[in-house]
Short mmCIF file of C-alpha atoms in Angstrom, two decimals:
data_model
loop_
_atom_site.label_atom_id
_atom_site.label_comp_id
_atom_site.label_asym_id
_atom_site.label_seq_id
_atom_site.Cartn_x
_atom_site.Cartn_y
_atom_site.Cartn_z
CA UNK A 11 23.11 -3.49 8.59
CA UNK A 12 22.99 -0.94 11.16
CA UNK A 13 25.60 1.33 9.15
CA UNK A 14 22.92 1.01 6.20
CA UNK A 15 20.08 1.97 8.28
CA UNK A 16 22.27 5.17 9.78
CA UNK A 17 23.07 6.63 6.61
CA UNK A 18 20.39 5.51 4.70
CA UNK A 19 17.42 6.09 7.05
CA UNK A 20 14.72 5.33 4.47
CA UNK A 21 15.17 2.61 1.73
CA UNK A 22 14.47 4.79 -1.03
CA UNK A 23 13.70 2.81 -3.95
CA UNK A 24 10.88 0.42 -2.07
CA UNK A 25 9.04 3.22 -0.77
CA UNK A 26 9.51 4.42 -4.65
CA UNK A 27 7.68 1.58 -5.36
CA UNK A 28 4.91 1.36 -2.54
CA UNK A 29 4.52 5.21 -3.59
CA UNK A 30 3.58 4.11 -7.10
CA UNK A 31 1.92 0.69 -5.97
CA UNK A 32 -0.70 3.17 -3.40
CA UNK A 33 -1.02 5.59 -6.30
CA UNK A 34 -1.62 3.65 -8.92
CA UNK A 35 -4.87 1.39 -6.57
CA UNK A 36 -5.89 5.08 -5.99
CA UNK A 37 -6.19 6.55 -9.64
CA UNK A 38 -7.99 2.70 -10.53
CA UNK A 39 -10.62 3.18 -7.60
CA UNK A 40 -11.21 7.06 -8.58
CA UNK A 41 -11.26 6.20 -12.14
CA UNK A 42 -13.63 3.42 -12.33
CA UNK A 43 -16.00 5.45 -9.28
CA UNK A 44 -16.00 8.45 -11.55
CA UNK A 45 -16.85 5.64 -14.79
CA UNK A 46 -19.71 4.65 -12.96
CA UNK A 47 -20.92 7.91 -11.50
CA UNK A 48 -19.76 10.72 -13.55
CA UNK A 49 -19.62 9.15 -16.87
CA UNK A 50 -23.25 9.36 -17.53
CA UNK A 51 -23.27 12.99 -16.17
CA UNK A 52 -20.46 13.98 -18.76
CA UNK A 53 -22.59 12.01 -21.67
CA UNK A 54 -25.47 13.85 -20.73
CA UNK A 55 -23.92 17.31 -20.91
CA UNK A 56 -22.14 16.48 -24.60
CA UNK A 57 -26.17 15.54 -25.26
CA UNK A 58 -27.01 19.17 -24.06
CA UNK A 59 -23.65 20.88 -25.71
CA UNK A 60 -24.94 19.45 -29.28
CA UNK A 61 -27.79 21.04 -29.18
CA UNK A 62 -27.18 23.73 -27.92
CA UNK A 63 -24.18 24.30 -31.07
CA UNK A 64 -27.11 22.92 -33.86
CA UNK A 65 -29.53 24.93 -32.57
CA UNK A 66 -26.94 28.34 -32.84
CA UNK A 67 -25.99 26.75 -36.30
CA UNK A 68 -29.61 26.96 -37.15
CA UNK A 69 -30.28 23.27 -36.91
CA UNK A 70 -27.29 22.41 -39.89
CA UNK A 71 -25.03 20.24 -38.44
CA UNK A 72 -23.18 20.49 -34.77
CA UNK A 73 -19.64 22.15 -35.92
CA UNK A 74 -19.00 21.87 -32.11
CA UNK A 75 -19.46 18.06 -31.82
CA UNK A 76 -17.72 17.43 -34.99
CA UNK A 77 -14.42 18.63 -34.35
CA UNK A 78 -14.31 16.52 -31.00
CA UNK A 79 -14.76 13.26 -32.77
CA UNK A 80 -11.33 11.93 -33.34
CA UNK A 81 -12.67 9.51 -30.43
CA UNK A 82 -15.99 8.06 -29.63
CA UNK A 83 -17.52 8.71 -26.15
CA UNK A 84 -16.74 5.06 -25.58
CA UNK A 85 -13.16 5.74 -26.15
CA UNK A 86 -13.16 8.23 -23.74
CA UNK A 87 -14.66 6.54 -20.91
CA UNK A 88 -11.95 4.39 -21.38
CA UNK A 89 -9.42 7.18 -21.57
CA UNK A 90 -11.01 8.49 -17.72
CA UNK A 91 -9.69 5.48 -16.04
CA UNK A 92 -6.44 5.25 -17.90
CA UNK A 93 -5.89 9.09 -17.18
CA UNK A 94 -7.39 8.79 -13.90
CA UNK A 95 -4.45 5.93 -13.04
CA UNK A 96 -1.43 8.00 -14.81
CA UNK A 97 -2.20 10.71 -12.19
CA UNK A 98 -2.45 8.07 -9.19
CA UNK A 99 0.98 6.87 -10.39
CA UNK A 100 2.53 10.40 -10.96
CA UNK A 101 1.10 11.58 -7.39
CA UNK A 102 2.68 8.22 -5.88
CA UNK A 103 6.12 9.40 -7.47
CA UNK A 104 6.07 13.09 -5.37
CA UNK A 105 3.77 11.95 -2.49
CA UNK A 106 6.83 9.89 -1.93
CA UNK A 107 9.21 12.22 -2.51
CA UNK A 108 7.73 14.71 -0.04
CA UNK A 109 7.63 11.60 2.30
CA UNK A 110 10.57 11.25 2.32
CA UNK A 111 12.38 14.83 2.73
CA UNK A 112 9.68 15.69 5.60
CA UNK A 113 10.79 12.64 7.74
CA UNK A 114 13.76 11.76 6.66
CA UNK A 115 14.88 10.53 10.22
CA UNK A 116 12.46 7.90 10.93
CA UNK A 117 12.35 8.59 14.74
CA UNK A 118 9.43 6.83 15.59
CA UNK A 119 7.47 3.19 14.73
CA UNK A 120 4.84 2.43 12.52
CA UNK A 121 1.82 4.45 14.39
CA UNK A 122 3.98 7.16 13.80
CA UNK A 123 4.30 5.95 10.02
CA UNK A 124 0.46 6.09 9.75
CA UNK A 125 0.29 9.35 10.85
CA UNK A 126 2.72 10.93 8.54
CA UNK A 127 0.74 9.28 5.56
CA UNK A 128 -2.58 10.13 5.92
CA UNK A 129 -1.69 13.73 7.21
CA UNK A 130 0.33 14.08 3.48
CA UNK A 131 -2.59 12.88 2.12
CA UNK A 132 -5.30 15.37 4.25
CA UNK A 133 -2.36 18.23 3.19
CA UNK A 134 -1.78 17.26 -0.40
CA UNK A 135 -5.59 17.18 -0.69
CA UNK A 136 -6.30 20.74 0.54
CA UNK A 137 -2.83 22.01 -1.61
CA UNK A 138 -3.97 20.56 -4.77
CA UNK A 139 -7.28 19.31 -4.51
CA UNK A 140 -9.45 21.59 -1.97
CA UNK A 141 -8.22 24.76 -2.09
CA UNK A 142 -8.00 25.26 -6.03
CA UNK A 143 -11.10 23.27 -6.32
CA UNK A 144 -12.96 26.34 -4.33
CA UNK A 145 -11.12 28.98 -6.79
CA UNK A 146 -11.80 26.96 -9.86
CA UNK A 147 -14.63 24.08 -9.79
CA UNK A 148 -14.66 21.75 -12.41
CA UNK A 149 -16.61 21.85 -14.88
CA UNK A 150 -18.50 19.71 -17.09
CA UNK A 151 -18.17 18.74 -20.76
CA UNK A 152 -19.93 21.76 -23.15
CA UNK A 153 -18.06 24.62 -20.52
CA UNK A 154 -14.55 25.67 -21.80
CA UNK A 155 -14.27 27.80 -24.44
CA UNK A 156 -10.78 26.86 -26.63
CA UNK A 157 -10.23 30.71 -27.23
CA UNK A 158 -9.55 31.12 -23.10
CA UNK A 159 -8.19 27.65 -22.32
CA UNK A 160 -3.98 28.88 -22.24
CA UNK A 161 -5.36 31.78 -19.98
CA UNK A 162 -7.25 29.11 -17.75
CA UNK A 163 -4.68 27.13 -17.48
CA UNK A 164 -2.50 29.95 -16.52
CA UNK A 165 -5.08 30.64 -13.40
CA UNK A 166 -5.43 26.90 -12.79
CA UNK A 167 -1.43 26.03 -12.52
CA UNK A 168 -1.46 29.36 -10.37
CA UNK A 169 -3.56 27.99 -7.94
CA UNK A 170 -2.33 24.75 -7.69
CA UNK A 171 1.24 26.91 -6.87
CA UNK A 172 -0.51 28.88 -4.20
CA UNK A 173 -2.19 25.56 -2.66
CA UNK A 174 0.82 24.28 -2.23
CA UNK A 175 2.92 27.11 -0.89
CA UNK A 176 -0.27 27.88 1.58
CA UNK A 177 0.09 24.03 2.73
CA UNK A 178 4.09 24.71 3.23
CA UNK A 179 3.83 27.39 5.46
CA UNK A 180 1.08 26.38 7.74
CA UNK A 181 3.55 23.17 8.41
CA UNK A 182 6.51 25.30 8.52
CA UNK A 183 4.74 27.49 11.31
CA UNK A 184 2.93 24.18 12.81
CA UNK A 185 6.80 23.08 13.24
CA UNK A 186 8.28 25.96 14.45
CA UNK A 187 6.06 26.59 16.90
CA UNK A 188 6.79 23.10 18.11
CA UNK A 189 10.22 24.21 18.74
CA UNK A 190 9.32 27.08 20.54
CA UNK A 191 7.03 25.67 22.63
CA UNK A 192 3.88 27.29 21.94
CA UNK A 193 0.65 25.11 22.86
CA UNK A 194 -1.18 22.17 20.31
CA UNK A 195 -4.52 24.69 20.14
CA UNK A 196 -2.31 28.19 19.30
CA UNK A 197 -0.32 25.78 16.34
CA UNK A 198 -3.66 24.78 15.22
CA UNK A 199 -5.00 27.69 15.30
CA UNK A 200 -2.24 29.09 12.90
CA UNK A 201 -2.06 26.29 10.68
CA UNK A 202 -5.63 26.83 10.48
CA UNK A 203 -5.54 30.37 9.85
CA UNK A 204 -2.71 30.32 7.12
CA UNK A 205 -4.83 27.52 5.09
CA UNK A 206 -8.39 29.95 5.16
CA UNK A 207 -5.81 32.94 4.59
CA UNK A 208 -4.29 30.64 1.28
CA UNK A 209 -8.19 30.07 0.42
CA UNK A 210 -8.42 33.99 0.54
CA UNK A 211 -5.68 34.43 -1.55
CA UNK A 212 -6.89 32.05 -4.18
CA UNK A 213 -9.94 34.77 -4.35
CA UNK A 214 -7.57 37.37 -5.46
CA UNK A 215 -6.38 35.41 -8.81
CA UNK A 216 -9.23 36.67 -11.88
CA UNK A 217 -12.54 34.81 -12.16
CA UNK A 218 -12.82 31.67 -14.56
CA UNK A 219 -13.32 33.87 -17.94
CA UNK A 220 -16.30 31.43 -19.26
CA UNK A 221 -19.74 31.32 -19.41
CA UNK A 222 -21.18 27.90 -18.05
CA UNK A 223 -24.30 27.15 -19.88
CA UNK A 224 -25.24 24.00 -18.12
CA UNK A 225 -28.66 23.21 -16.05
CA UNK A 226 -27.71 23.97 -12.13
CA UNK A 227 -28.58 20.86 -11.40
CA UNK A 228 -26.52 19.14 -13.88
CA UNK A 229 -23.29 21.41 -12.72
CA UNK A 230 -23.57 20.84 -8.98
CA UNK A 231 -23.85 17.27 -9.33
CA UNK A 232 -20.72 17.38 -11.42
CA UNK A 233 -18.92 19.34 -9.15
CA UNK A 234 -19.86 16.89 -6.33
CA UNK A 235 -18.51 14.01 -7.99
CA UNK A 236 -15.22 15.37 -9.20
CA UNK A 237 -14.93 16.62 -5.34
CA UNK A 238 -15.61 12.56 -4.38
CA UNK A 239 -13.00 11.26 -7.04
CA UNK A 240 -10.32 13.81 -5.58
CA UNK A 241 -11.11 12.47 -2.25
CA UNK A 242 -11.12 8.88 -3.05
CA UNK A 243 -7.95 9.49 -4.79
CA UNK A 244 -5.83 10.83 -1.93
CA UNK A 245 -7.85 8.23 0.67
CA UNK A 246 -6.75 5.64 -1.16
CA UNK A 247 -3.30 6.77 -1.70
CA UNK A 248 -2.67 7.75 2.16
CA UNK A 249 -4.17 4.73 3.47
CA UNK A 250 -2.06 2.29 1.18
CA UNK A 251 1.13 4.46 1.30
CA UNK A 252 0.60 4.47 4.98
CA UNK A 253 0.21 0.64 5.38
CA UNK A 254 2.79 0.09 3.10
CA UNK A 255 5.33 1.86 4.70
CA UNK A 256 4.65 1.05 8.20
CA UNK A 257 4.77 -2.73 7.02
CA UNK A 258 7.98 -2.13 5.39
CA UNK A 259 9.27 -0.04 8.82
CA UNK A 260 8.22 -3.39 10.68
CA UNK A 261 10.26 -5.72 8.25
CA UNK A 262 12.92 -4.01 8.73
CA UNK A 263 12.85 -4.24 12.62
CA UNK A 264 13.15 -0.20 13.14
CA UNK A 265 15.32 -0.79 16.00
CA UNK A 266 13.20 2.65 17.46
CA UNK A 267 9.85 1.14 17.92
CA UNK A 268 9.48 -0.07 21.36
CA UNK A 269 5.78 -0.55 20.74
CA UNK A 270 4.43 -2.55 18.04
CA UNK B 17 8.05 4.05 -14.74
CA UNK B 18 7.61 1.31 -13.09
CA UNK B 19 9.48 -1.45 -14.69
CA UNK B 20 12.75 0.89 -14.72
CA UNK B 21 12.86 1.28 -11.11
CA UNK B 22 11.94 -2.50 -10.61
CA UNK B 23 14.55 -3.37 -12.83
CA UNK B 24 17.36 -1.20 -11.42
CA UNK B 25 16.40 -2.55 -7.61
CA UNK B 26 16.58 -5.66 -8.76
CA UNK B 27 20.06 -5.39 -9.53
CA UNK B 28 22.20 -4.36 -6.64
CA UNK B 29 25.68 -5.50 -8.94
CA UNK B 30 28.17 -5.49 -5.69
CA UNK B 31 27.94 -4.60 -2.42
CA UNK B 32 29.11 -0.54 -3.27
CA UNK B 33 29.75 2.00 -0.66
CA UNK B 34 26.67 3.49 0.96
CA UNK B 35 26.90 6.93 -0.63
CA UNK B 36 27.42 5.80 -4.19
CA UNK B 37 23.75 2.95 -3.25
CA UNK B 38 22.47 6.34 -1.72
CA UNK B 39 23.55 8.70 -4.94
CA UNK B 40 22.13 6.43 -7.37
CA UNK B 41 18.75 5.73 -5.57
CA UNK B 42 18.46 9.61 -5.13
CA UNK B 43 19.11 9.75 -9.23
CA UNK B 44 16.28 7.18 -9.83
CA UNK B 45 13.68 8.84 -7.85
CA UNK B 46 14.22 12.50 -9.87
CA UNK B 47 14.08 10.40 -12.38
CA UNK B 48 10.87 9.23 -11.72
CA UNK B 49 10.10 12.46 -10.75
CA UNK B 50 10.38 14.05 -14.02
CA UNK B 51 8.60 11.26 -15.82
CA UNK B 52 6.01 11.97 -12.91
CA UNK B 53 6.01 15.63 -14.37
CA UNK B 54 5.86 15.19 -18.09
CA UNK B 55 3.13 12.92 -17.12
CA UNK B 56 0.86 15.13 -15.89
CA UNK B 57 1.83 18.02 -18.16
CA UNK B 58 0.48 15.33 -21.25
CA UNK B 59 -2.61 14.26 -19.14
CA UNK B 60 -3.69 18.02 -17.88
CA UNK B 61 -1.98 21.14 -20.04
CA UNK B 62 -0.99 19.07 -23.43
CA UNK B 63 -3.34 20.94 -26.25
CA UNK B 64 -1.41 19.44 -28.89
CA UNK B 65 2.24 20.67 -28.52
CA UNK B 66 3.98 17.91 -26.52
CA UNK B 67 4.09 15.91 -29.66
CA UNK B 68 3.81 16.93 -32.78
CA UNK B 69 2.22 13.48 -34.63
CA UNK B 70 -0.48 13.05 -31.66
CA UNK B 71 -1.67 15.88 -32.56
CA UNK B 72 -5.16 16.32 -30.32
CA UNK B 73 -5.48 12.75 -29.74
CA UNK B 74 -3.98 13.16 -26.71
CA UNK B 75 -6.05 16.01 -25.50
CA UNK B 76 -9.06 13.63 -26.33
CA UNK B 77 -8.09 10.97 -24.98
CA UNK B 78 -7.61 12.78 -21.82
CA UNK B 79 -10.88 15.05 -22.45
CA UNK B 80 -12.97 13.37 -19.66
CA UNK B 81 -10.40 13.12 -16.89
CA UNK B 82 -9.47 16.64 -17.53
CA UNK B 83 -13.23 17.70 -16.77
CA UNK B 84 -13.22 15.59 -13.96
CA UNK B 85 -10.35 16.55 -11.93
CA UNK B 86 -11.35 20.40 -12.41
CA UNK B 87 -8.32 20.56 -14.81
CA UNK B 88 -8.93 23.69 -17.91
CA UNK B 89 -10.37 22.01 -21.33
CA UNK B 90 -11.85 23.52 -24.72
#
């Protein structure tokens, strides 16, 4: 038992499955959230895109909405929550992973396990959620034009990269400035300053090349809610990770946790 | 993904040597990993290549989860 817990400090394979278990309740709770709120948003701007490609097709018939209609909108409110839970799963699989090569020593107790989770979740938000979000909002249905959409997704992968790498090195300097010695506020301040630096250097990447013909209103209310599901999505899957985890730390008596 | 780890935990065949226990746990999390990947490449960047036969219907079906997580769509 103890020779197990020495070389193998974290059980792999049931924090494998607590990372899919948290991700999985994450995607559900942003997918059916986004059902409710954004679905009706989304059916609204199809409404506006249809018109807007009869009236250019001088009121014949929508060329635009007929070549999208292998599924009905039904269909696809369906397909939200289903996609919305594939990505909750597949971001259990590496929020895991990076769990587990950041702190592979488990030094500490369960507080200590909290901590680690929801601080992934805060860092894995601004790497792939935040950050690129700022770059490149999201936009709703009628805004994409299928001509640019290889060169988008070129940008969009781009960012995600430079999220992530932003997030890395503000740890990396967080850590290392641990070692040294250096105060909490001046390791802050330079995690800080790397993450606003990564924002800055999302700026640099070319704009998003399409027009968006939506209604303000419409479009900021959009953007809100796709912000809210990519928050509910990594709240939900820090908090449950982080439970998870500490519960498991606890079963297994962590001989290193004096308190609680 | 899922039921392949479950299944594989679930079957510890003899007590082996740490490293091997450690080895194959480390296989079955890349594993996952990848699966994880080609995942999200189907949900987010698919336009029709990943498969042949499903031709856009897996664009589609992903249309309004693409939209909503800010991911590029036609």
């Amino acid at each position: 038992m103890t020779v197990s817990a020495e070389t193998t400090p974290y059980p792999l394979l049931p924090l494998l499955g607590r990372g899919l278990a948290a991700g999985g309740l994450a995607g559900l709770a942003s997918g059916l959230f986004s059902l409710l709120l954004a679905e009706p948003l989304m059916d609204r701007a199809i409404g506006l895109e249809e018109k807007r490609a009869a009236a250019a097709s001088g009121g014949g018939h929508a060329h635009a909405a007929e070549a999208e209609e292998l599924f009905t909108r039904g269909t696809q409110h369906l397909g939200l929550v289903v996609t919305a839970v594939v990505v909750g799963l597949a971001l259990g699989v590496f929020f895991t992973l990076a769990y587990v090569l950041l702190y592979r020593a488990p030094r500490h107790g369960p507080a200590s396990t909290w901590k680690r989770g929801t601080g992934l979740a805060c860092a894995g938000f601004l790497a792939l959620s935040l950050l690129p979000g700022l770059r490149y909002p999201a936009n709703p249905p009628g805004v994409g034009d299928g001509g640019t959409v290889t060169e988008r997704q070129g940008l969009w992968l781009a960012a995600l990269v430079i999220g992530v790498l932003g997030l890395v090195l503000a740890r990396h300097l967080y850590v290392r400035g641990e070692r040294a010695g250096h105060g909490l506020p001046a390791r802050q301040l330079t995690a800080a300053g790397v993450v606003v630096a990564t924002l800055a250097a999302l700026f640099l990447l070319p704009d998003n090349p399409d027009a968006v013909p939506v209604p303000a209103a419409l479009l900021w209310d959009f953007r809100v809610l796709s912000l809210a599901a990519h928050v509910l999505l990594w709240t939900v899957l820090g908090t449950v990770f982080a439970t998870l985890a500490a519960r498991q730390a606890r079963g297994e008596g962590v001989q290193r946790d004096p308190v609680r | 993904m899922s039921p392949h780890t479950a299944g594989t935990t679930a079957a510890p065949q003899a007590p082996s040597h740490p490293a091997t226990v450690r080895t194959r746990d480390w296989m079955i999390v890349a594993a996952a990993a990848v699966l994880a990947l080609i995942a999200l490449y189907a949900v987010f960047v698919d336009n029709g290549n990943l498969v042949s036969a499903t031709g856009g219907y897996l664009h589609e079906f992903s249309h309004d989860g693409r939209h909503l997580f800010g991911a590029p769509c036609h």
